[in-house]
Amino acid sequence: MKKQSVLFALLALFLSSLAQAGKVTELYQVRLMVPEQNSLPDNRQVRQGFSQVLVRVAGQRTVLGKPLVQQQLENAGSYLERYAYQTTQQVTQTPEGTQRLQQLTLDFSPTAVNDLLNRSGVTLVGDQRPTVLLWLASDQFGNPDFMGTDSRFFATLKQVATERGIPLQMPLLDLEDQSALPISDLWGLFANPIEDASLRYRPDVVLAARLQHRTDGSVELSWMLIDRGNPQHQQARGSAEQALSQMMEQTADQLFAPVVQTELPQFQAGLAMQVSNVNSFDAYLRLVDLMRSLPVVKAVNPESVASGSVTLRLLLDGSEQQLQQAVSLDNRLILQDIIRSADGTETYSYRWQE
C-alpha cells in the first residue's frame, strides 16, 4: 500500500475492520455458526471450514476441483490444528425451544494447507492483497442513495469478502465524499468521477455498484470494477444477498486469477524472463508494472506461475543488452543466470528482492 498522511491514517480508523493496509489476517481460520457445542466438530463442519480456507488461500473456487484437493477434503480433520466454541447472542428455534447459537472457530495448519496447494500446482496468493474500495448505491427507499456500513446488506458483503480474503474498504460517505461524488454519478457508474473521489482513500482497486429493486421483489445489480484504470462492467439478478455475493465472488476471481494461473494454453513469443522469490500478489503486480514501465519493453505477457516463481514473455523494442541495462537500474531485480537451451533460445533468470 502507498504511504498515507497522518490524516488518512486517522481516517482509516473509521473504515471497515477488513481494511488492514492490504494485509489479510487469519487466512487459515474459519468461524462457523452451529446450533450446539459438541465434544468434537463433526466431519461436515470440518470439511466446510477446510473448503473455505483452501479457496481463501488459493484465491479461486476452482481449487476445489483439483483431484488431490478433492481427495484430501475427505481427510479434512488431519489438517485441523485446534478448535474452540463460544456462545453468541444469536438464537435458533429447536423442538426444545429457543437456543443460543455457538460460534465454532476452526484453525487449520498453514504448513499442511500450503503443502497441499503446492502439490496441486496452485500458487498461493499470500496475505498481501489488493485493497478494494466499494461505492454502493441503492433505490431501496425510492430514490437512489448511498449505502454504507449501516446498511442491512453490509453483513453479506463483509462475509463474502472475509471468505474470499478480500481487504474491503467502505467510504466514509461524509460531506467531502458526497461533494466529490454526487449520487447521480455513482448511479450512472461514471468511471472518471468515481476514480477521482476514490483518490482520497488510495485503494488498489475500486468497485462501484448500483442496486435497483424490481417490482417482483428481486434486484438488478450493476457494477464496475476499476483495476489499474481499466473499468469492467458486469450484472447480476436475484435477491439482494445473492447478487451482492455474486459480485464479491466474481471480483475475487478477477483479482486473484493471475496468481493461480499455472500455465497458458499456448506458447507465447518473446524473450523469456524467469523471476524467483515472487511470493505474493502484490509482488507479482509490482514486477509486471516495473517491466511495463521500461521503454525497451513493448509488451509483458505472463507464461507460467509456479510456487514463488514467475515466467514472463517480453516483446522488446530494442536489444537484449538494452533490456539488461534497463533492469540493472532497479535494485529489486538481480540477474542470477542466462540459461541457454539446445535450440539456442535464452531464458534470463532473475531474483526479485524488496
mmCIF file with all atom_site columns, N, CA, C and O in Angstrom, residues 104-138:
data_model
loop_
_atom_site.group_PDB
_atom_site.id
_atom_site.type_symbol
_atom_site.label_atom_id
_atom_site.label_alt_id
_atom_site.label_comp_id
_atom_site.label_asym_id
_atom_site.label_entity_id
_atom_site.label_seq_id
_atom_site.pdbx_PDB_ins_code
_atom_site.Cartn_x
_atom_site.Cartn_y
_atom_site.Cartn_z
_atom_site.occupancy
_atom_site.B_iso_or_equiv
_atom_site.pdbx_formal_charge
_atom_site.auth_seq_id
_atom_site.auth_comp_id
_atom_site.auth_asym_id
_atom_site.auth_atom_id
_atom_site.pdbx_PDB_model_num
ATOM 1   N N  . LEU A 1 104 ? -18.244 -21.665 16.232 1.00 0.00 ? 104 LEU A N  1
ATOM 2   C CA . LEU A 1 104 ? -17.183 -22.670 16.182 1.00 0.00 ? 104 LEU A CA 1
ATOM 3   C C  . LEU A 1 104 ? -16.010 -22.095 15.391 1.00 0.00 ? 104 LEU A C  1
ATOM 4   O O  . LEU A 1 104 ? -16.154 -21.750 14.219 1.00 0.00 ? 104 LEU A O  1
ATOM 5   N N  . THR A 1 105 ? -14.867 -21.977 16.043 1.00 0.00 ? 105 THR A N  1
ATOM 6   C CA . THR A 1 105 ? -13.658 -21.474 15.398 1.00 0.00 ? 105 THR A CA 1
ATOM 7   C C  . THR A 1 105 ? -12.745 -22.645 15.066 1.00 0.00 ? 105 THR A C  1
ATOM 8   O O  . THR A 1 105 ? -12.396 -23.428 15.954 1.00 0.00 ? 105 THR A O  1
ATOM 9   N N  . LEU A 1 106 ? -12.389 -22.763 13.793 1.00 0.00 ? 106 LEU A N  1
ATOM 10  C CA . LEU A 1 106 ? -11.512 -23.842 13.325 1.00 0.00 ? 106 LEU A CA 1
ATOM 11  C C  . LEU A 1 106 ? -10.217 -23.240 12.806 1.00 0.00 ? 106 LEU A C  1
ATOM 12  O O  . LEU A 1 106 ? -10.238 -22.352 11.946 1.00 0.00 ? 106 LEU A O  1
ATOM 13  N N  . ASP A 1 107 ? -9.084  -23.705 13.331 1.00 0.00 ? 107 ASP A N  1
ATOM 14  C CA . ASP A 1 107 ? -7.770  -23.262 12.867 1.00 0.00 ? 107 ASP A CA 1
ATOM 15  C C  . ASP A 1 107 ? -7.076  -24.421 12.171 1.00 0.00 ? 107 ASP A C  1
ATOM 16  O O  . ASP A 1 107 ? -6.856  -25.481 12.790 1.00 0.00 ? 107 ASP A O  1
ATOM 17  N N  . PHE A 1 108 ? -6.722  -24.199 10.895 1.00 0.00 ? 108 PHE A N  1
ATOM 18  C CA . PHE A 1 108 ? -6.064  -25.239 10.114 1.00 0.00 ? 108 PHE A CA 1
ATOM 19  C C  . PHE A 1 108 ? -4.567  -24.947 10.005 1.00 0.00 ? 108 PHE A C  1
ATOM 20  O O  . PHE A 1 108 ? -4.132  -23.785 10.102 1.00 0.00 ? 108 PHE A O  1
ATOM 21  N N  . SER A 1 109 ? -3.779  -25.980 9.788  1.00 0.00 ? 109 SER A N  1
ATOM 22  C CA . SER A 1 109 ? -2.327  -25.862 9.732  1.00 0.00 ? 109 SER A CA 1
ATOM 23  C C  . SER A 1 109 ? -1.882  -25.128 8.468  1.00 0.00 ? 109 SER A C  1
ATOM 24  O O  . SER A 1 109 ? -2.091  -25.639 7.359  1.00 0.00 ? 109 SER A O  1
ATOM 25  N N  . PRO A 1 110 ? -1.251  -23.959 8.603  1.00 0.00 ? 110 PRO A N  1
ATOM 26  C CA . PRO A 1 110 ? -0.764  -23.248 7.412  1.00 0.00 ? 110 PRO A CA 1
ATOM 27  C C  . PRO A 1 110 ? 0.233   -24.082 6.608  1.00 0.00 ? 110 PRO A C  1
ATOM 28  O O  . PRO A 1 110 ? 0.178   -24.108 5.372  1.00 0.00 ? 110 PRO A O  1
ATOM 29  N N  . THR A 1 111 ? 1.127   -24.776 7.304  1.00 0.00 ? 111 THR A N  1
ATOM 30  C CA . THR A 1 111 ? 2.140   -25.568 6.606  1.00 0.00 ? 111 THR A CA 1
ATOM 31  C C  . THR A 1 111 ? 1.496   -26.676 5.784  1.00 0.00 ? 111 THR A C  1
ATOM 32  O O  . THR A 1 111 ? 1.842   -26.889 4.610  1.00 0.00 ? 111 THR A O  1
ATOM 33  N N  . ALA A 1 112 ? 0.545   -27.379 6.389  1.00 0.00 ? 112 ALA A N  1
ATOM 34  C CA . ALA A 1 112 ? -0.099  -28.502 5.691  1.00 0.00 ? 112 ALA A CA 1
ATOM 35  C C  . ALA A 1 112 ? -0.962  -28.012 4.533  1.00 0.00 ? 112 ALA A C  1
ATOM 36  O O  . ALA A 1 112 ? -0.982  -28.620 3.458  1.00 0.00 ? 112 ALA A O  1
ATOM 37  N N  . VAL A 1 113 ? -1.686  -26.920 4.737  1.00 0.00 ? 113 VAL A N  1
ATOM 38  C CA . VAL A 1 113 ? -2.536  -26.374 3.678  1.00 0.00 ? 113 VAL A CA 1
ATOM 39  C C  . VAL A 1 113 ? -1.678  -25.907 2.505  1.00 0.00 ? 113 VAL A C  1
ATOM 40  O O  . VAL A 1 113 ? -1.966  -26.205 1.342  1.00 0.00 ? 113 VAL A O  1
ATOM 41  N N  . ASN A 1 114 ? -0.608  -25.169 2.800  1.00 0.00 ? 114 ASN A N  1
ATOM 42  C CA . ASN A 1 114 ? 0.271   -24.685 1.736  1.00 0.00 ? 114 ASN A CA 1
ATOM 43  C C  . ASN A 1 114 ? 0.900   -25.837 0.962  1.00 0.00 ? 114 ASN A C  1
ATOM 44  O O  . ASN A 1 114 ? 1.030   -25.784 -0.272 1.00 0.00 ? 114 ASN A O  1
ATOM 45  N N  . ASP A 1 115 ? 1.298   -26.875 1.685  1.00 0.00 ? 115 ASP A N  1
ATOM 46  C CA . ASP A 1 115 ? 1.908   -28.028 1.032  1.00 0.00 ? 115 ASP A CA 1
ATOM 47  C C  . ASP A 1 115 ? 0.918   -28.704 0.084  1.00 0.00 ? 115 ASP A C  1
ATOM 48  O O  . ASP A 1 115 ? 1.273   -29.079 -1.037 1.00 0.00 ? 115 ASP A O  1
ATOM 49  N N  . LEU A 1 116 ? -0.328  -28.843 0.514  1.00 0.00 ? 116 LEU A N  1
ATOM 50  C CA . LEU A 1 116 ? -1.348  -29.452 -0.331 1.00 0.00 ? 116 LEU A CA 1
ATOM 51  C C  . LEU A 1 116 ? -1.557  -28.637 -1.598 1.00 0.00 ? 116 LEU A C  1
ATOM 52  O O  . LEU A 1 116 ? -1.622  -29.184 -2.708 1.00 0.00 ? 116 LEU A O  1
ATOM 53  N N  . LEU A 1 117 ? -1.659  -27.319 -1.456 1.00 0.00 ? 117 LEU A N  1
ATOM 54  C CA . LEU A 1 117 ? -1.897  -26.468 -2.622 1.00 0.00 ? 117 LEU A CA 1
ATOM 55  C C  . LEU A 1 117 ? -0.694  -26.464 -3.565 1.00 0.00 ? 117 LEU A C  1
ATOM 56  O O  . LEU A 1 117 ? -0.849  -26.487 -4.787 1.00 0.00 ? 117 LEU A O  1
ATOM 57  N N  . ASN A 1 118 ? 0.510   -26.461 -3.005 1.00 0.00 ? 118 ASN A N  1
ATOM 58  C CA . ASN A 1 118 ? 1.702   -26.508 -3.859 1.00 0.00 ? 118 ASN A CA 1
ATOM 59  C C  . ASN A 1 118 ? 1.765   -27.820 -4.637 1.00 0.00 ? 118 ASN A C  1
ATOM 60  O O  . ASN A 1 118 ? 2.090   -27.833 -5.833 1.00 0.00 ? 118 ASN A O  1
ATOM 61  N N  . ARG A 1 119 ? 1.436   -28.930 -3.972 1.00 0.00 ? 119 ARG A N  1
ATOM 62  C CA . ARG A 1 119 ? 1.451   -30.224 -4.658 1.00 0.00 ? 119 ARG A CA 1
ATOM 63  C C  . ARG A 1 119 ? 0.344   -30.320 -5.702 1.00 0.00 ? 119 ARG A C  1
ATOM 64  O O  . ARG A 1 119 ? 0.419   -31.138 -6.620 1.00 0.00 ? 119 ARG A O  1
ATOM 65  N N  . SER A 1 120 ? -0.684  -29.471 -5.558 1.00 0.00 ? 120 SER A N  1
ATOM 66  C CA . SER A 1 120 ? -1.781  -29.446 -6.532 1.00 0.00 ? 120 SER A CA 1
ATOM 67  C C  . SER A 1 120 ? -1.500  -28.488 -7.683 1.00 0.00 ? 120 SER A C  1
ATOM 68  O O  . SER A 1 120 ? -2.355  -28.304 -8.555 1.00 0.00 ? 120 SER A O  1
ATOM 69  N N  . GLY A 1 121 ? -0.339  -27.850 -7.671 1.00 0.00 ? 121 GLY A N  1
ATOM 70  C CA . GLY A 1 121 ? 0.025   -26.936 -8.752 1.00 0.00 ? 121 GLY A CA 1
ATOM 71  C C  . GLY A 1 121 ? -0.574  -25.557 -8.634 1.00 0.00 ? 121 GLY A C  1
ATOM 72  O O  . GLY A 1 121 ? -0.710  -24.846 -9.626 1.00 0.00 ? 121 GLY A O  1
ATOM 73  N N  . VAL A 1 122 ? -0.935  -25.149 -7.406 1.00 0.00 ? 122 VAL A N  1
ATOM 74  C CA . VAL A 1 122 ? -1.564  -23.849 -7.182 1.00 0.00 ? 122 VAL A CA 1
ATOM 75  C C  . VAL A 1 122 ? -0.562  -22.911 -6.529 1.00 0.00 ? 122 VAL A C  1
ATOM 76  O O  . VAL A 1 122 ? 0.090   -23.273 -5.546 1.00 0.00 ? 122 VAL A O  1
ATOM 77  N N  . THR A 1 123 ? -0.427  -21.709 -7.083 1.00 0.00 ? 123 THR A N  1
ATOM 78  C CA . THR A 1 123 ? 0.417   -20.692 -6.479 1.00 0.00 ? 123 THR A CA 1
ATOM 79  C C  . THR A 1 123 ? -0.385  -19.923 -5.429 1.00 0.00 ? 123 THR A C  1
ATOM 80  O O  . THR A 1 123 ? -1.494  -19.483 -5.685 1.00 0.00 ? 123 THR A O  1
ATOM 81  N N  . LEU A 1 124 ? 0.189   -19.756 -4.247 1.00 0.00 ? 124 LEU A N  1
ATOM 82  C CA . LEU A 1 124 ? -0.510  -19.087 -3.153 1.00 0.00 ? 124 LEU A CA 1
ATOM 83  C C  . LEU A 1 124 ? -0.586  -17.587 -3.405 1.00 0.00 ? 124 LEU A C  1
ATOM 84  O O  . LEU A 1 124 ? 0.369   -16.973 -3.883 1.00 0.00 ? 124 LEU A O  1
ATOM 85  N N  . VAL A 1 125 ? -1.718  -17.006 -3.085 1.00 0.00 ? 125 VAL A N  1
ATOM 86  C CA . VAL A 1 125 ? -1.894  -15.567 -3.257 1.00 0.00 ? 125 VAL A CA 1
ATOM 87  C C  . VAL A 1 125 ? -1.089  -14.798 -2.219 1.00 0.00 ? 125 VAL A C  1
ATOM 88  O O  . VAL A 1 125 ? -0.573  -13.726 -2.490 1.00 0.00 ? 125 VAL A O  1
ATOM 89  N N  . GLY A 1 126 ? -0.971  -15.343 -1.006 1.00 0.00 ? 126 GLY A N  1
ATOM 90  C CA . GLY A 1 126 ? -0.284  -14.644 0.064  1.00 0.00 ? 126 GLY A CA 1
ATOM 91  C C  . GLY A 1 126 ? -1.226  -13.754 0.846  1.00 0.00 ? 126 GLY A C  1
ATOM 92  O O  . GLY A 1 126 ? -2.402  -13.608 0.517  1.00 0.00 ? 126 GLY A O  1
ATOM 93  N N  . ASP A 1 127 ? -0.711  -13.126 1.899  1.00 0.00 ? 127 ASP A N  1
ATOM 94  C CA . ASP A 1 127 ? -1.579  -12.307 2.754  1.00 0.00 ? 127 ASP A CA 1
ATOM 95  C C  . ASP A 1 127 ? -1.596  -10.841 2.346  1.00 0.00 ? 127 ASP A C  1
ATOM 96  O O  . ASP A 1 127 ? -2.404  -10.065 2.845  1.00 0.00 ? 127 ASP A O  1
ATOM 97  N N  . GLN A 1 128 ? -0.717  -10.416 1.436  1.00 0.00 ? 128 GLN A N  1
ATOM 98  C CA . GLN A 1 128 ? -0.757  -9.054  0.912  1.00 0.00 ? 128 GLN A CA 1
ATOM 99  C C  . GLN A 1 128 ? -1.607  -9.048  -0.354 1.00 0.00 ? 128 GLN A C  1
ATOM 100 O O  . GLN A 1 128 ? -1.218  -9.599  -1.380 1.00 0.00 ? 128 GLN A O  1
ATOM 101 N N  . ARG A 1 129 ? -2.758  -8.390  -0.273 1.00 0.00 ? 129 ARG A N  1
ATOM 102 C CA . ARG A 1 129 ? -3.721  -8.442  -1.375 1.00 0.00 ? 129 ARG A CA 1
ATOM 103 C C  . ARG A 1 129 ? -4.224  -7.048  -1.712 1.00 0.00 ? 129 ARG A C  1
ATOM 104 O O  . ARG A 1 129 ? -4.189  -6.148  -0.869 1.00 0.00 ? 129 ARG A O  1
ATOM 105 N N  . PRO A 1 130 ? -4.702  -6.856  -2.940 1.00 0.00 ? 130 PRO A N  1
ATOM 106 C CA . PRO A 1 130 ? -5.181  -5.522  -3.328 1.00 0.00 ? 130 PRO A CA 1
ATOM 107 C C  . PRO A 1 130 ? -6.402  -5.104  -2.519 1.00 0.00 ? 130 PRO A C  1
ATOM 108 O O  . PRO A 1 130 ? -7.360  -5.860  -2.380 1.00 0.00 ? 130 PRO A O  1
ATOM 109 N N  . THR A 1 131 ? -6.347  -3.912  -1.966 1.00 0.00 ? 131 THR A N  1
ATOM 110 C CA . THR A 1 131 ? -7.469  -3.373  -1.203 1.00 0.00 ? 131 THR A CA 1
ATOM 111 C C  . THR A 1 131 ? -8.551  -2.864  -2.148 1.00 0.00 ? 131 THR A C  1
ATOM 112 O O  . THR A 1 131 ? -8.266  -2.152  -3.103 1.00 0.00 ? 131 THR A O  1
ATOM 113 N N  . VAL A 1 132 ? -9.789  -3.239  -1.872 1.00 0.00 ? 132 VAL A N  1
ATOM 114 C CA . VAL A 1 132 ? -10.926 -2.884  -2.724 1.00 0.00 ? 132 VAL A CA 1
ATOM 115 C C  . VAL A 1 132 ? -11.788 -1.842  -2.001 1.00 0.00 ? 132 VAL A C  1
ATOM 116 O O  . VAL A 1 132 ? -12.285 -2.098  -0.908 1.00 0.00 ? 132 VAL A O  1
ATOM 117 N N  . LEU A 1 133 ? -11.948 -0.687  -2.632 1.00 0.00 ? 133 LEU A N  1
ATOM 118 C CA . LEU A 1 133 ? -12.843 0.348   -2.109 1.00 0.00 ? 133 LEU A CA 1
ATOM 119 C C  . LEU A 1 133 ? -14.192 0.190   -2.797 1.00 0.00 ? 133 LEU A C  1
ATOM 120 O O  . LEU A 1 133 ? -14.277 0.215   -4.019 1.00 0.00 ? 133 LEU A O  1
ATOM 121 N N  . LEU A 1 134 ? -15.248 0.035   -2.002 1.00 0.00 ? 134 LEU A N  1
ATOM 122 C CA . LEU A 1 134 ? -16.584 -0.222  -2.543 1.00 0.00 ? 134 LEU A CA 1
ATOM 123 C C  . LEU A 1 134 ? -17.506 0.974   -2.362 1.00 0.00 ? 134 LEU A C  1
ATOM 124 O O  . LEU A 1 134 ? -17.784 1.398   -1.239 1.00 0.00 ? 134 LEU A O  1
ATOM 125 N N  . TRP A 1 135 ? -17.979 1.508   -3.491 1.00 0.00 ? 135 TRP A N  1
ATOM 126 C CA . TRP A 1 135 ? -19.046 2.526   -3.512 1.00 0.00 ? 135 TRP A CA 1
ATOM 127 C C  . TRP A 1 135 ? -20.338 1.807   -3.903 1.00 0.00 ? 135 TRP A C  1
ATOM 128 O O  . TRP A 1 135 ? -20.384 1.121   -4.918 1.00 0.00 ? 135 TRP A O  1
ATOM 129 N N  . LEU A 1 136 ? -21.378 1.989   -3.093 1.00 0.00 ? 136 LEU A N  1
ATOM 130 C CA . LEU A 1 136 ? -22.624 1.262   -3.340 1.00 0.00 ? 136 LEU A CA 1
ATOM 131 C C  . LEU A 1 136 ? -23.809 2.211   -3.224 1.00 0.00 ? 136 LEU A C  1
ATOM 132 O O  . LEU A 1 136 ? -23.930 2.969   -2.252 1.00 0.00 ? 136 LEU A O  1
ATOM 133 N N  . ALA A 1 137 ? -24.691 2.154   -4.231 1.00 0.00 ? 137 ALA A N  1
ATOM 134 C CA . ALA A 1 137 ? -25.921 2.957   -4.229 1.00 0.00 ? 137 ALA A CA 1
ATOM 135 C C  . ALA A 1 137 ? -27.118 2.039   -4.387 1.00 0.00 ? 137 ALA A C  1
ATOM 136 O O  . ALA A 1 137 ? -27.039 0.990   -5.028 1.00 0.00 ? 137 ALA A O  1
ATOM 137 N N  . SER A 1 138 ? -28.265 2.445   -3.786 1.00 0.00 ? 138 SER A N  1
ATOM 138 C CA . SER A 1 138 ? -29.483 1.635   -3.850 1.00 0.00 ? 138 SER A CA 1
ATOM 139 C C  . SER A 1 138 ? -30.705 2.543   -3.927 1.00 0.00 ? 138 SER A C  1
ATOM 140 O O  . SER A 1 138 ? -30.704 3.655   -3.395 1.00 0.00 ? 138 SER A O  1
#
